[in-house]
Short mmCIF file of C-alpha atoms in Angstrom, two decimals:
data_model
loop_
_atom_site.label_atom_id
_atom_site.label_comp_id
_atom_site.label_asym_id
_atom_site.label_seq_id
_atom_site.Cartn_x
_atom_site.Cartn_y
_atom_site.Cartn_z
CA UNK S 1 8.83 -6.37 -13.43
CA UNK S 2 5.89 -4.31 -14.71
CA UNK S 3 3.31 -2.87 -12.29
CA UNK S 4 0.01 -1.36 -13.40
CA UNK S 5 -0.73 1.14 -10.64
CA UNK S 6 -4.29 2.53 -10.51
CA UNK S 7 -4.25 5.36 -7.96
CA UNK S 8 -4.71 9.06 -7.37
CA UNK S 9 -2.19 11.71 -8.44
CA UNK S 10 -1.25 15.13 -7.05
CA UNK S 11 0.90 17.85 -8.53
CA UNK S 12 2.27 19.03 -5.19
CA UNK S 13 3.34 16.49 -2.59
CA UNK S 14 3.37 12.73 -2.60
CA UNK S 15 0.30 10.52 -2.22
CA UNK S 16 -1.14 7.76 -4.39
CA UNK S 17 0.76 7.29 -7.61
CA UNK S 18 2.70 10.47 -6.81
CA UNK S 19 4.12 8.56 -3.82
CA UNK S 20 4.34 5.04 -5.29
CA UNK S 21 5.78 5.49 -8.79
CA UNK S 22 9.22 6.96 -8.09
CA UNK S 23 10.30 4.51 -5.35
CA UNK S 24 9.25 1.65 -7.60
CA UNK S 25 11.18 3.07 -10.53
CA UNK S 26 14.20 3.60 -8.30
CA UNK S 27 14.32 -0.12 -7.50
CA UNK S 28 14.09 -1.02 -11.17
CA UNK S 29 10.36 -1.56 -11.63
CA UNK S 30 8.56 -0.41 -14.81
CA UNK S 31 5.36 1.35 -13.68
CA UNK S 32 2.28 2.09 -15.75
CA UNK S 33 0.48 4.75 -13.69
CA UNK S 34 -3.25 5.19 -14.28
CA UNK S 35 -4.80 8.14 -12.45
CA UNK S 36 -8.14 8.17 -10.65
CA UNK S 37 -7.91 11.83 -9.62
CA UNK S 38 -5.60 14.65 -10.69
CA UNK S 39 -5.51 17.09 -7.78
CA UNK S 40 -3.32 20.06 -7.01
CA UNK S 41 -2.44 18.57 -3.59
CA UNK S 42 -3.71 15.92 -1.20
CA UNK S 43 -6.94 16.56 0.66
CA UNK S 44 -5.24 16.75 4.07
CA UNK S 45 -4.76 20.46 3.44
CA UNK S 46 -8.54 20.93 3.51
CA UNK S 47 -8.53 22.66 0.12
CA UNK S 48 -7.51 21.39 -3.32
CA UNK S 49 -8.27 21.83 -6.96
CA UNK S 50 -8.55 19.51 -9.91
CA UNK S 51 -10.83 16.75 -11.14
CA UNK S 52 -11.85 13.38 -9.99
CA UNK S 53 -11.53 11.30 -13.13
CA UNK S 54 -14.72 9.68 -14.31
CA UNK S 55 -14.58 5.88 -13.97
CA UNK S 56 -15.48 5.58 -17.64
CA UNK S 57 -12.39 7.63 -18.50
CA UNK S 58 -10.19 5.47 -16.28
CA UNK S 59 -11.62 2.42 -18.06
CA UNK S 60 -10.77 4.02 -21.39
CA UNK S 61 -7.12 4.51 -20.37
CA UNK S 62 -6.94 0.88 -19.26
CA UNK S 63 -8.50 -0.26 -22.53
CA UNK S 64 -5.91 1.76 -24.43
CA UNK S 65 -3.11 0.02 -22.53
CA UNK S 66 -4.73 -3.33 -23.26
CA UNK S 67 -4.90 -2.47 -26.96
CA UNK S 68 -1.14 -1.96 -26.98
CA UNK S 69 -0.80 -5.65 -26.07
CA UNK S 70 0.73 -4.89 -22.67
CA UNK S 71 -1.55 -6.89 -20.36
CA UNK S 72 0.32 -10.20 -20.83
CA UNK S 73 3.47 -8.42 -19.57
CA UNK S 74 1.89 -7.04 -16.40
CA UNK S 75 3.22 -8.79 -13.27
CA UNK S 76 1.22 -6.83 -10.68
CA UNK S 77 -1.88 -4.65 -10.52
CA UNK S 78 -1.66 -2.21 -7.60
CA UNK S 79 -4.51 -0.10 -6.27
CA UNK S 80 -4.94 2.29 -3.37
CA UNK S 81 -7.56 4.82 -2.27
CA UNK S 82 -10.86 4.35 -4.07
CA UNK S 83 -12.88 7.53 -4.11
CA UNK S 84 -16.17 5.95 -5.23
CA UNK S 85 -17.93 2.73 -6.06
CA UNK S 86 -17.48 3.19 -9.79
CA UNK S 87 -13.69 3.11 -9.69
CA UNK S 88 -13.74 -0.08 -7.63
CA UNK S 89 -15.64 -1.88 -10.33
CA UNK S 90 -13.20 -0.60 -12.94
CA UNK S 91 -10.27 -1.96 -10.92
CA UNK S 92 -11.93 -5.35 -10.43
CA UNK S 93 -12.58 -5.53 -14.15
CA UNK S 94 -8.98 -4.58 -14.95
CA UNK S 95 -7.69 -7.28 -12.61
CA UNK S 96 -9.81 -9.88 -14.39
CA UNK S 97 -8.61 -8.73 -17.83
CA UNK S 98 -4.94 -8.67 -16.84
CA UNK S 99 -5.16 -12.11 -15.22
CA UNK S 100 -6.88 -13.47 -18.33
CA UNK S 101 -3.88 -12.27 -20.33
CA UNK S 102 -1.33 -13.35 -17.69
CA UNK S 103 -2.61 -15.88 -15.13
CA UNK S 104 0.59 -15.41 -13.08
CA UNK S 105 -0.16 -11.72 -12.44
CA UNK S 106 -0.86 -10.67 -8.84
CA UNK S 107 -3.32 -8.08 -7.57
CA UNK S 108 -2.17 -6.01 -4.57
CA UNK S 109 -4.88 -3.93 -2.90
CA UNK S 110 -4.26 -1.27 -0.29
CA UNK S 111 -7.79 -1.10 1.21
CA UNK S 112 -7.66 2.54 2.29
CA UNK S 113 -10.52 3.36 4.66
CA UNK S 114 -9.09 5.29 7.59
CA UNK S 115 -6.94 4.98 10.67
CA UNK S 116 -7.17 4.58 14.42
CA UNK S 117 -6.98 8.34 15.09
CA UNK S 118 -9.27 9.65 12.35
CA UNK S 119 -11.67 6.73 12.07
CA UNK S 120 -13.18 5.79 8.74
CA UNK S 121 -12.89 8.67 6.26
CA UNK S 122 -14.27 7.17 3.06
CA UNK S 123 -17.87 7.03 1.82
CA UNK S 124 -20.00 4.42 3.63
CA UNK S 125 -20.26 2.28 0.48
CA UNK S 126 -16.51 1.87 0.13
CA UNK S 127 -15.86 -0.58 3.02
CA UNK S 128 -18.72 -2.73 1.75
CA UNK S 129 -17.30 -2.66 -1.79
CA UNK S 130 -13.85 -3.57 -0.52
CA UNK S 131 -15.13 -6.43 1.63
CA UNK S 132 -17.51 -7.91 -0.90
CA UNK S 133 -15.95 -7.22 -4.30
CA UNK S 134 -12.36 -6.03 -4.15
CA UNK S 135 -10.53 -7.89 -1.37
CA UNK S 136 -11.86 -11.33 -2.43
CA UNK S 137 -10.07 -10.98 -5.80
CA UNK S 138 -6.81 -9.68 -4.32
CA UNK S 139 -3.69 -11.77 -3.85
CA UNK S 140 -2.01 -9.25 -1.50
CA UNK S 141 -3.63 -6.70 0.81
CA UNK S 142 -1.86 -4.06 2.90
CA UNK S 143 -4.29 -2.67 5.48
CA UNK S 144 -3.27 -0.80 8.58
CA UNK S 145 -4.40 -2.37 11.85
CA UNK S 146 -7.57 -0.25 11.98
CA UNK S 147 -8.50 -1.17 8.41
CA UNK S 148 -7.84 -4.86 9.09
CA UNK S 149 -10.36 -4.76 11.92
CA UNK S 150 -12.86 -2.83 9.79
CA UNK S 151 -12.53 -5.33 6.95
CA UNK S 152 -12.95 -8.41 9.11
CA UNK S 153 -15.33 -7.17 11.79
CA UNK S 154 -12.73 -7.90 14.49
CA UNK S 155 -10.78 -5.85 17.05
CA UNK S 156 -7.08 -6.59 16.59
CA UNK S 157 -4.81 -5.18 19.29
CA UNK S 158 -2.57 -7.90 20.69
CA UNK S 159 -0.34 -10.03 18.48
CA UNK S 160 -2.67 -12.99 18.94
CA UNK S 161 -5.81 -11.07 18.01
CA UNK S 162 -4.08 -9.41 15.08
CA UNK S 163 -3.04 -12.82 13.76
CA UNK S 164 -6.62 -14.02 14.17
CA UNK S 165 -7.80 -11.00 12.17
CA UNK S 166 -5.17 -11.72 9.51
CA UNK S 167 -6.46 -15.28 9.25
CA UNK S 168 -9.98 -13.92 8.82
CA UNK S 169 -8.74 -11.62 6.06
CA UNK S 170 -6.86 -14.47 4.32
CA UNK S 171 -10.06 -16.53 4.42
CA UNK S 172 -11.68 -13.77 2.32
CA UNK S 173 -9.32 -14.50 -0.59
CA UNK S 174 -5.89 -12.83 -0.38
CA UNK S 175 -3.13 -15.22 0.64
CA UNK S 176 -0.70 -12.50 1.72
CA UNK S 177 -1.58 -9.82 4.28
CA UNK S 178 0.73 -6.99 5.36
CA UNK S 179 -0.58 -5.09 8.41
CA UNK S 180 0.91 -1.63 8.95
CA UNK S 181 0.70 0.65 12.02
CA UNK S 182 0.44 -2.28 14.42
CA UNK S 183 0.07 -0.97 17.95
CA UNK S 184 -0.20 -3.44 20.83
CA UNK S 185 -0.35 -2.39 24.48
CA UNK S 186 2.68 -4.48 25.53
CA UNK S 187 5.09 -3.19 22.86
CA UNK S 188 8.17 -1.19 23.82
CA UNK S 189 7.55 2.54 24.28
CA UNK S 190 7.89 4.79 21.23
CA UNK S 191 7.85 1.91 18.77
CA UNK S 192 5.51 0.77 16.00
CA UNK S 193 5.31 -2.50 14.13
CA UNK S 194 4.40 -4.14 10.83
CA UNK S 195 3.24 -7.73 10.52
CA UNK S 196 3.04 -9.97 7.48
CA UNK S 197 1.55 -13.41 6.96
CA UNK S 198 1.40 -15.73 3.98
CA UNK S 199 1.24 -19.47 3.36
CA UNK S 200 4.79 -19.91 4.70
CA UNK S 201 4.36 -18.19 8.08
CA UNK S 202 4.04 -14.86 9.86
CA UNK S 203 6.64 -12.23 10.87
CA UNK S 204 6.65 -8.95 12.75
CA UNK S 205 9.14 -6.11 12.60
CA UNK S 206 9.51 -3.27 15.07
CA UNK S 207 10.90 0.19 14.39
CA UNK S 208 11.13 3.41 16.40
CA UNK S 209 7.99 5.53 16.10
CA UNK S 210 8.79 8.95 14.74
CA UNK S 211 6.69 12.00 15.81
CA UNK S 212 5.47 12.72 12.31
CA UNK S 213 2.27 12.40 10.31
CA UNK S 214 3.31 11.82 6.75
CA UNK S 215 0.59 11.62 4.11
CA UNK S 216 1.55 9.06 1.46
CA UNK S 217 3.79 6.87 3.63
CA UNK S 218 1.25 4.09 3.43
CA UNK S 219 1.22 4.33 -0.35
CA UNK S 220 5.02 4.01 -0.43
CA UNK S 221 4.86 1.07 1.97
CA UNK S 222 2.27 -0.81 -0.08
CA UNK S 223 4.19 -0.25 -3.30
CA UNK S 224 7.63 -1.24 -2.01
CA UNK S 225 6.39 -4.26 -0.10
CA UNK S 226 4.43 -5.52 -3.12
CA UNK S 227 7.39 -5.17 -5.47
CA UNK S 228 9.85 -6.72 -3.01
CA UNK S 229 7.52 -9.60 -2.17
CA UNK S 230 6.74 -10.46 -5.80
CA UNK S 231 10.45 -10.23 -6.69
CA UNK S 232 11.78 -12.31 -3.77
CA UNK S 233 8.77 -14.50 -2.94
CA UNK S 234 10.02 -14.15 0.65
CA UNK S 235 7.70 -12.38 3.10
CA UNK S 236 10.36 -11.85 5.75
CA UNK S 237 12.88 -10.31 3.38
CA UNK S 238 10.22 -8.09 1.78
CA UNK S 239 9.07 -6.95 5.24
CA UNK S 240 12.62 -6.13 6.39
CA UNK S 241 13.48 -4.25 3.18
CA UNK S 242 10.26 -2.26 3.30
CA UNK S 243 10.65 -1.36 6.98
CA UNK S 244 14.22 -0.21 6.35
CA UNK S 245 13.33 1.95 3.34
CA UNK S 246 10.20 3.53 4.81
CA UNK S 247 11.79 4.30 8.19
CA UNK S 248 14.68 6.11 6.52
CA UNK S 249 12.26 8.03 4.31
CA UNK S 250 10.25 9.11 7.36
CA UNK S 251 13.35 9.96 9.38
CA UNK S 252 14.73 12.10 6.55
CA UNK S 253 11.35 13.82 6.20
CA UNK S 254 11.10 14.46 9.94
CA UNK S 255 14.63 15.88 10.12
CA UNK S 256 13.93 18.15 7.17
CA UNK S 257 11.07 19.91 8.94
CA UNK S 258 8.98 19.67 5.78
CA UNK S 259 5.36 18.53 5.77
CA UNK S 260 5.56 16.55 2.53
CA UNK S 261 7.50 13.33 2.14
CA UNK S 262 11.08 13.93 1.01
CA UNK S 263 10.59 11.23 -1.58
CA UNK S 264 13.32 12.11 -4.09
CA UNK S 265 15.88 13.08 -1.47
CA UNK S 266 15.46 9.67 0.21
CA UNK S 267 15.95 7.61 -2.93
CA UNK S 268 19.02 5.72 -1.73
CA UNK S 269 16.83 4.19 1.00
CA UNK S 270 14.80 2.37 -1.66
CA UNK S 271 17.69 1.45 -3.94
CA UNK S 272 20.00 0.31 -1.13
CA UNK S 273 18.03 -0.35 2.09
CA UNK S 274 20.26 -0.49 5.16
CA UNK S 275 18.45 -3.57 6.50
CA UNK S 276 18.73 -2.20 10.03
CA UNK S 277 15.64 -4.05 11.33
CA UNK S 278 15.20 -7.81 11.73
CA UNK S 279 11.72 -9.41 11.55
CA UNK S 280 10.78 -11.94 14.20
CA UNK S 281 8.91 -15.05 13.14
CA UNK S 282 5.60 -15.54 14.91
CA UNK S 283 4.58 -18.88 13.41
#
């Protein structure tokens, strides 16, 4: 499998491509990383250095890859945080060009906009761009529960309302929707869930909730789920494998006492997931 991953990069820590590439490589995926920023560290520290890469320069990198004749071999285009409107258009154009070369290629979009605690933390134009231009051309999207509501103009909280919001998202274009950070009022204490739906059904998986805020964990989740889903074509299996891998990554990071994801140290969790969680079918 070859994945063209258009995301941010940091020298220190693990977010964007700096979170997604290694776990994908560890499960045997060939990754072509294209950077949208090249920062010293993620912005959660409040200070960072390095450039945002001009969308025209990102387009040039993509054109160079295309000129090598690689686009027909691309199985998946993966994108995450979009810092501005310009990069969104570059991604949409890249998706069209890859799919023209390989109609079987899938586009997986992680529509990063914010979370329930912080609210929306992207520029006001980004949610509009995602709703109107990006999500409609995606095959797979991986929003958290807050982002799902923001995308669809709904308020998902219960399983039923979250499924309704998923249906609204699927009506926008993508056939497969993974919802992360699902929090419903009637769930067991100290747990958190992920839910996935595609044409074959819907499943939910529950894991313990760890007392940790780990920047980049969503990027790892989106990457691993996308690769597992495209490889197996089985939403339940992909959900269970992803939940297993990401939980063990977060548990290792929490036990280490470090702020940054212990991405390399947790590599066996991606290569050989313990499969300690079973997804429950909802429909």
